[in-house]
PDB file of C-alpha atoms in Angstrom:
ATOM      1  CA  MET A   1     -64.724 -62.562  93.324  1.00 50.00           C
ATOM      2  CA  LYS A   2     -63.790 -59.812  95.745  1.00 49.00           C
ATOM      3  CA  LYS A   3     -60.233 -61.138  95.773  1.00 52.00           C
ATOM      4  CA  GLN A   4     -60.005 -60.929  91.954  1.00 53.00           C
ATOM      5  CA  MET A   5     -61.431 -57.420  91.795  1.00 56.00           C
ATOM      6  CA  PRO A   6     -58.151 -55.546  92.304  1.00 54.00           C
ATOM      7  CA  PHE A   7     -56.496 -57.511  89.504  1.00 57.00           C
ATOM      8  CA  ILE A   8     -59.367 -56.743  87.128  1.00 61.00           C
ATOM      9  CA  ILE A   9     -59.189 -53.015  87.940  1.00 64.00           C
ATOM     10  CA  ALA A  10     -55.429 -53.035  87.459  1.00 60.00           C
ATOM     11  CA  PHE A  11     -55.800 -54.792  84.107  1.00 63.00           C
ATOM     12  CA  VAL A  12     -58.451 -52.313  82.953  1.00 56.00           C
ATOM     13  CA  VAL A  13     -56.251 -49.354  83.962  1.00 53.00           C
ATOM     14  CA  LEU A  14     -53.295 -50.906  82.138  1.00 60.00           C
ATOM     15  CA  VAL A  15     -55.329 -51.448  78.976  1.00 53.00           C
ATOM     16  CA  ALA A  16     -56.629 -47.873  79.156  1.00 58.00           C
ATOM     17  CA  LEU A  17     -53.112 -46.519  79.500  1.00 58.00           C
ATOM     18  CA  MET A  18     -51.926 -48.541  76.548  1.00 61.00           C
ATOM     19  CA  ALA A  19     -54.912 -47.415  74.469  1.00 55.00           C
ATOM     20  CA  SER A  20     -54.262 -43.711  75.221  1.00 53.00           C
ATOM     21  CA  GLY A  21     -50.595 -44.094  74.316  1.00 50.00           C
ATOM     22  CA  CYS A  22     -51.456 -45.570  70.961  1.00 45.00           C
ATOM     23  CA  THR A  23     -53.996 -42.832  70.265  1.00 46.00           C
ATOM     24  CA  ARG A  24     -51.517 -40.072  70.974  1.00 47.00           C
ATOM     25  CA  SER A  25     -48.815 -41.614  68.838  1.00 44.00           C
ATOM     26  CA  ALA A  26     -51.243 -42.189  66.001  1.00 42.00           C
ATOM     27  CA  SER A  27     -52.724 -38.706  66.191  1.00 44.00           C
ATOM     28  CA  THR A  28     -49.389 -36.981  66.410  1.00 46.00           C
ATOM     29  CA  SER A  29     -48.733 -35.370  63.091  1.00 47.00           C
ATOM     30  CA  PRO A  30     -45.685 -36.624  61.252  1.00 43.00           C
ATOM     31  CA  THR A  31     -42.606 -34.520  61.229  1.00 46.00           C
ATOM     32  CA  ALA A  32     -43.103 -31.771  58.656  1.00 44.00           C
ATOM     33  CA  LEU A  33     -40.851 -31.771  55.626  1.00 45.00           C
ATOM     34  CA  ALA A  34     -38.235 -29.075  55.640  1.00 46.00           C
ATOM     35  CA  THR A  35     -39.487 -26.130  53.708  1.00 47.00           C
ATOM     36  CA  PRO A  36     -36.835 -24.361  51.723  1.00 45.00           C
ATOM     37  CA  THR A  37     -36.151 -20.855  52.793  1.00 47.00           C
ATOM     38  CA  SER A  38     -36.676 -17.920  50.488  1.00 43.00           C
ATOM     39  CA  GLU A  39     -32.952 -17.961  49.689  1.00 46.00           C
ATOM     40  CA  GLU A  40     -33.187 -21.585  48.477  1.00 46.00           C
ATOM     41  CA  LEU A  41     -36.201 -21.022  46.206  1.00 43.00           C
ATOM     42  CA  PRO A  42     -35.310 -21.043  42.455  1.00 47.00           C
ATOM     43  CA  PHE A  43     -37.852 -18.268  41.817  1.00 42.00           C
ATOM     44  CA  PRO A  44     -38.110 -15.408  41.337  1.00 50.00           C
ATOM     45  CA  VAL A  45     -35.098 -15.461  38.960  1.00 48.00           C
ATOM     46  CA  ASP A  46     -33.011 -12.396  37.991  1.00 58.00           C
ATOM     47  CA  VAL A  47     -33.622 -12.438  34.204  1.00 49.00           C
ATOM     48  CA  ALA A  48     -30.649 -10.225  33.324  1.00 55.00           C
ATOM     49  CA  GLN A  49     -28.298 -12.315  35.434  1.00 64.00           C
ATOM     50  CA  ARG A  50     -29.643 -15.517  33.880  1.00 60.00           C
ATOM     51  CA  MET A  51     -29.160 -14.174  30.344  1.00 60.00           C
ATOM     52  CA  THR A  52     -25.572 -13.211  31.210  1.00 64.00           C
ATOM     53  CA  GLU A  53     -24.899 -16.736  32.469  1.00 69.00           C
ATOM     54  CA  VAL A  54     -26.370 -18.246  29.289  1.00 53.00           C
ATOM     55  CA  ALA A  55     -24.211 -15.988  27.103  1.00 60.00           C
ATOM     56  CA  GLN A  56     -21.086 -16.927  29.060  1.00 70.00           C
ATOM     57  CA  GLN A  57     -21.902 -20.627  28.779  1.00 66.00           C
ATOM     58  CA  THR A  58     -22.473 -20.218  25.005  1.00 56.00           C
ATOM     59  CA  GLN A  59     -19.116 -18.508  24.548  1.00 62.00           C
ATOM     60  CA  MET A  60     -17.389 -21.250  26.536  1.00 63.00           C
ATOM     61  CA  ALA A  61     -19.065 -23.892  24.377  1.00 56.00           C
ATOM     62  CA  MET A  62     -17.997 -22.240  21.087  1.00 59.00           C
ATOM     63  CA  PRO A  63     -14.887 -23.773  19.496  1.00 56.00           C
ATOM     64  CA  THR A  64     -11.700 -21.736  19.769  1.00 58.00           C
ATOM     65  CA  PRO A  65     -10.501 -20.476  16.342  1.00 57.00           C
ATOM     66  CA  ALA A  66      -7.643 -22.539  15.072  1.00 58.00           C
ATOM     67  CA  GLU A  67      -4.310 -20.758  15.106  1.00 58.00           C
ATOM     68  CA  PRO A  68      -2.445 -20.506  11.785  1.00 56.00           C
ATOM     69  CA  LEU A  69      -0.007 -23.290  11.265  1.00 60.00           C
ATOM     70  CA  ALA A  70       3.521 -22.290  12.053  1.00 60.00           C
ATOM     71  CA  THR A  71       6.105 -22.581   9.320  1.00 59.00           C
ATOM     72  CA  PRO A  72       8.161 -25.726   9.968  1.00 62.00           C
ATOM     73  CA  VAL A  73      11.685 -25.083  11.178  1.00 66.00           C
ATOM     74  CA  GLY A  74      14.138 -25.103   8.298  1.00 62.00           C
ATOM     75  CA  VAL A  75      11.485 -24.345   5.662  1.00 61.00           C
ATOM     76  CA  GLU A  76      11.788 -20.892   4.135  1.00 66.00           C
ATOM     77  CA  THR A  77       8.644 -18.969   3.342  1.00 64.00           C
ATOM     78  CA  PRO A  78       8.739 -18.051  -0.350  1.00 66.00           C
ATOM     79  CA  THR A  79       9.050 -14.325  -0.915  1.00 67.00           C
ATOM     80  CA  PRO A  80       6.871 -13.002  -3.741  1.00 64.00           C
ATOM     81  CA  GLU A  81       8.979 -11.728  -6.585  1.00 64.00           C
ATOM     82  CA  PRO A  82       8.580  -8.027  -7.302  1.00 58.00           C
ATOM     83  CA  THR A  83       6.727  -7.307 -10.481  1.00 61.00           C
ATOM     84  CA  SER A  84       8.771  -5.349 -12.969  1.00 60.00           C
ATOM     85  CA  THR A  85       7.271  -2.358 -14.709  1.00 65.00           C
ATOM     86  CA  PRO A  86       7.485  -2.761 -18.484  1.00 68.00           C
ATOM     87  CA  VAL A  87       9.842  -0.301 -20.125  1.00 68.00           C
ATOM     88  CA  ILE A  88       8.171   1.999 -22.631  1.00 80.00           C
ATOM     89  CA  ILE A  89      10.431   2.523 -25.638  1.00 80.00           C
ATOM     90  CA  PRO A  90       9.745   5.848 -27.344  1.00 74.00           C
ATOM     91  CA  THR A  91       9.486   6.095 -31.130  1.00 76.00           C
ATOM     92  CA  PRO A  92      10.531   9.648 -32.042  1.00 83.00           C
ATOM     93  CA  THR A  93       8.995  11.260 -35.092  1.00 89.00           C
ATOM     94  CA  ARG A  94      10.866  13.397 -37.590  1.00 93.00           C
ATOM     95  CA  PRO A  95      11.819  16.725 -36.067  1.00 95.00           C
ATOM     96  CA  ALA A  96      12.100  19.898 -38.138  1.00 96.00           C
ATOM     97  CA  THR A  97      15.791  20.150 -37.254  1.00 97.00           C
ATOM     98  CA  TYR A  98      18.377  17.964 -35.538  1.00 97.00           C
ATOM     99  CA  THR A  99      21.569  18.910 -33.683  1.00 97.00           C
ATOM    100  CA  LEU A 100      24.454  16.516 -34.326  1.00 97.00           C
ATOM    101  CA  GLN A 101      25.904  14.845 -31.228  1.00 95.00           C
ATOM    102  CA  SER A 102      29.382  13.443 -30.666  1.00 91.00           C
ATOM    103  CA  GLY A 103      29.906  10.280 -32.690  1.00 92.00           C
ATOM    104  CA  GLU A 104      27.171  11.022 -35.270  1.00 95.00           C
ATOM    105  CA  TRP A 105      27.404  11.897 -38.987  1.00 94.00           C
ATOM    106  CA  PRO A 106      24.833  12.934 -41.637  1.00 96.00           C
ATOM    107  CA  LEU A 107      24.319   9.505 -43.198  1.00 95.00           C
ATOM    108  CA  CYS A 108      23.583   8.099 -39.716  1.00 96.00           C
ATOM    109  CA  ILE A 109      20.824  10.684 -39.260  1.00 97.00           C
ATOM    110  CA  ALA A 110      19.337   9.865 -42.685  1.00 96.00           C
ATOM    111  CA  ARG A 111      19.114   6.148 -41.738  1.00 96.00           C
ATOM    112  CA  ARG A 112      17.689   6.839 -38.288  1.00 96.00           C
ATOM    113  CA  TYR A 113      14.849   9.093 -39.486  1.00 97.00           C
ATOM    114  CA  ASN A 114      14.175   7.179 -42.707  1.00 96.00           C
ATOM    115  CA  LEU A 115      15.143  10.152 -44.909  1.00 97.00           C
ATOM    116  CA  ASP A 116      15.734  10.392 -48.625  1.00 97.00           C
ATOM    117  CA  ILE A 117      19.520  10.873 -48.846  1.00 95.00           C
ATOM    118  CA  ASN A 118      19.498  13.241 -51.799  1.00 95.00           C
ATOM    119  CA  ALA A 119      16.797  15.482 -50.344  1.00 96.00           C
ATOM    120  CA  PHE A 120      18.520  15.526 -46.957  1.00 97.00           C
ATOM    121  CA  PHE A 121      21.958  16.341 -48.347  1.00 97.00           C
ATOM    122  CA  GLU A 122      20.570  18.994 -50.667  1.00 96.00           C
ATOM    123  CA  ALA A 123      18.648  20.705 -47.854  1.00 96.00           C
ATOM    124  CA  ASN A 124      21.872  20.990 -45.856  1.00 97.00           C
ATOM    125  CA  GLY A 125      24.465  21.474 -48.614  1.00 96.00           C
ATOM    126  CA  LEU A 126      26.170  18.180 -47.803  1.00 96.00           C
ATOM    127  CA  THR A 127      27.878  15.392 -49.740  1.00 92.00           C
ATOM    128  CA  MET A 128      28.762  11.823 -48.833  1.00 90.00           C
ATOM    129  CA  ASN A 129      32.174  13.048 -47.691  1.00 89.00           C
ATOM    130  CA  SER A 130      30.847  15.838 -45.456  1.00 91.00           C
ATOM    131  CA  ARG A 131      31.719  15.559 -41.756  1.00 92.00           C
ATOM    132  CA  PRO A 132      30.050  18.435 -39.946  1.00 95.00           C
ATOM    133  CA  ALA A 133      31.078  18.875 -36.298  1.00 95.00           C
ATOM    134  CA  ALA A 134      28.985  18.017 -33.262  1.00 95.00           C
ATOM    135  CA  GLY A 135      26.580  20.839 -32.558  1.00 96.00           C
ATOM    136  CA  THR A 136      25.758  21.440 -36.230  1.00 97.00           C
ATOM    137  CA  VAL A 137      22.010  21.962 -36.730  1.00 98.00           C
ATOM    138  CA  LEU A 138      20.666  20.005 -39.720  1.00 97.00           C
ATOM    139  CA  LYS A 139      17.356  20.508 -41.494  1.00 97.00           C
ATOM    140  CA  ILE A 140      15.156  17.416 -41.641  1.00 97.00           C
ATOM    141  CA  PRO A 141      12.942  17.081 -44.774  1.00 96.00           C
ATOM    142  CA  GLN A 142       9.415  15.948 -43.939  1.00 94.00           C
ATOM    143  CA  GLY A 143       8.895  14.048 -47.201  1.00 92.00           C
ATOM    144  CA  GLY A 144      10.666  11.124 -48.846  1.00 93.00           C
ATOM    145  CA  ALA A 145      12.053   7.874 -47.424  1.00 95.00           C
ATOM    146  CA  TRP A 146      15.296   5.911 -47.236  1.00 95.00           C
ATOM    147  CA  SER A 147      15.919   4.014 -50.476  1.00 92.00           C
ATOM    148  CA  ALA A 148      19.587   3.005 -50.263  1.00 90.00           C
ATOM    149  CA  GLY A 149      19.149  -0.576 -49.023  1.00 91.00           C
ATOM    150  CA  GLU A 150      18.499  -1.774 -45.459  1.00 93.00           C
ATOM    151  CA  ARG A 151      18.419   0.911 -42.814  1.00 94.00           C
ATOM    152  CA  ALA A 152      19.529  -1.516 -40.094  1.00 96.00           C
ATOM    153  CA  LEU A 153      23.290  -2.156 -39.982  1.00 96.00           C
ATOM    154  CA  LYS A 154      23.161  -4.766 -37.162  1.00 96.00           C
ATOM    155  CA  PRO A 155      20.375  -7.083 -35.982  1.00 96.00           C
ATOM    156  CA  HIS A 156      18.528  -6.104 -32.814  1.00 96.00           C
ATOM    157  CA  PRO A 157      17.138  -6.354 -30.158  1.00 96.00           C
ATOM    158  CA  THR A 158      20.415  -7.519 -28.662  1.00 97.00           C
ATOM    159  CA  GLN A 159      23.048  -6.610 -26.107  1.00 98.00           C
ATOM    160  CA  TYR A 160      26.015  -4.345 -26.676  1.00 98.00           C
ATOM    161  CA  THR A 161      29.222  -4.090 -24.665  1.00 98.00           C
ATOM    162  CA  VAL A 162      30.461  -0.518 -24.405  1.00 98.00           C
ATOM    163  CA  LYS A 163      33.910   0.303 -25.784  1.00 97.00           C
ATOM    164  CA  ALA A 164      36.132   3.258 -24.950  1.00 96.00           C
ATOM    165  CA  GLY A 165      34.863   6.413 -26.656  1.00 94.00           C
ATOM    166  CA  ASP A 166      31.308   5.097 -27.180  1.00 96.00           C
ATOM    167  CA  THR A 167      28.269   7.299 -26.598  1.00 96.00           C
ATOM    168  CA  VAL A 168      24.597   6.400 -26.813  1.00 97.00           C
ATOM    169  CA  TYR A 169      24.544   8.393 -30.066  1.00 97.00           C
ATOM    170  CA  SER A 170      27.492   6.604 -31.706  1.00 97.00           C
ATOM    171  CA  ILE A 171      26.067   3.210 -30.636  1.00 97.00           C
ATOM    172  CA  ALA A 172      22.711   4.124 -32.187  1.00 97.00           C
ATOM    173  CA  CYS A 173      24.555   4.955 -35.432  1.00 97.00           C
ATOM    174  CA  GLU A 174      26.256   1.532 -35.392  1.00 97.00           C
ATOM    175  CA  PHE A 175      22.827  -0.133 -35.551  1.00 97.00           C
ATOM    176  CA  GLY A 176      21.498   2.265 -38.207  1.00 96.00           C
ATOM    177  CA  ASP A 177      17.771   2.468 -37.417  1.00 95.00           C
ATOM    178  CA  VAL A 178      18.012   2.608 -33.621  1.00 96.00           C
ATOM    179  CA  PHE A 179      17.179   5.841 -31.786  1.00 97.00           C
ATOM    180  CA  PRO A 180      19.442   7.043 -28.948  1.00 97.00           C
ATOM    181  CA  GLU A 181      16.281   7.785 -26.954  1.00 96.00           C
ATOM    182  CA  SER A 182      15.356   4.092 -27.183  1.00 96.00           C
ATOM    183  CA  ILE A 183      18.742   3.009 -25.786  1.00 97.00           C
ATOM    184  CA  ILE A 184      18.424   5.540 -22.971  1.00 96.00           C
ATOM    185  CA  ALA A 185      14.938   4.296 -22.030  1.00 96.00           C
ATOM    186  CA  ALA A 186      15.794   0.581 -22.295  1.00 96.00           C
ATOM    187  CA  ASN A 187      18.751   0.991 -19.912  1.00 97.00           C
ATOM    188  CA  ASN A 188      17.289   3.660 -17.632  1.00 96.00           C
ATOM    189  CA  LEU A 189      20.241   5.938 -18.280  1.00 96.00           C
ATOM    190  CA  GLN A 190      20.413   9.355 -16.648  1.00 95.00           C
ATOM    191  CA  SER A 191      21.718  12.551 -18.218  1.00 93.00           C
ATOM    192  CA  PRO A 192      24.494  13.131 -19.269  1.00 93.00           C
ATOM    193  CA  TYR A 193      24.362   9.390 -20.251  1.00 95.00           C
ATOM    194  CA  THR A 194      27.990   8.669 -19.358  1.00 93.00           C
ATOM    195  CA  LEU A 195      28.994   5.127 -20.358  1.00 96.00           C
ATOM    196  CA  THR A 196      31.734   2.904 -18.918  1.00 96.00           C
ATOM    197  CA  PRO A 197      33.855   0.509 -21.034  1.00 97.00           C
ATOM    198  CA  GLY A 198      32.634  -3.029 -20.410  1.00 97.00           C
ATOM    199  CA  GLN A 199      29.119  -1.865 -19.542  1.00 97.00           C
ATOM    200  CA  VAL A 200      26.447  -4.041 -21.179  1.00 98.00           C
ATOM    201  CA  LEU A 201      23.529  -2.213 -22.781  1.00 98.00           C
ATOM    202  CA  GLN A 202      20.203  -3.510 -23.986  1.00 97.00           C
ATOM    203  CA  ILE A 203      19.584  -2.517 -27.591  1.00 97.00           C
ATOM    204  CA  PRO A 204      15.824  -2.556 -28.364  1.00 96.00           C
TER     205      PRO A 204
END
């Protein structure tokens, strides 16, 4: 028994050492989880900065407006036609007097202003054969009407090609009931209304 005593003591010491090692390892606290630093924490959040980020993300997510389609090469873009201003044709009334112009004669004036021939000639001391010169001032009766057939000598509206010696006044006389002022307005003529042979006029 005395011989076995040292072995028993050694065994007990060994068991005690093993037991203390297990206790320490079991009691040792596990490695602590890494705690994020204050810089890594998501809070507190800068509200203004966050709203700016949201707005930027929203703008990036919005669809880009489509660009207008380019006109294909070789295809011409139609140009809108200019609108024309309608021409206003004046309708002169009977004046109290009228000054004869070059190329006019008394009967022409009677047709133009729808005058009674007899009353017109009598007021001015004229006859059918009278040919007063340009510049003569004629009296225009305010009563009566043309009664010697059709006032119009040629159909109109139409076009007229100017001949040598023509004036707007002589052309008006050729049509009978057309006013020179109407020819001037229809063709946008400017004073002194000089015409060129071959020029085409609109007769209203």
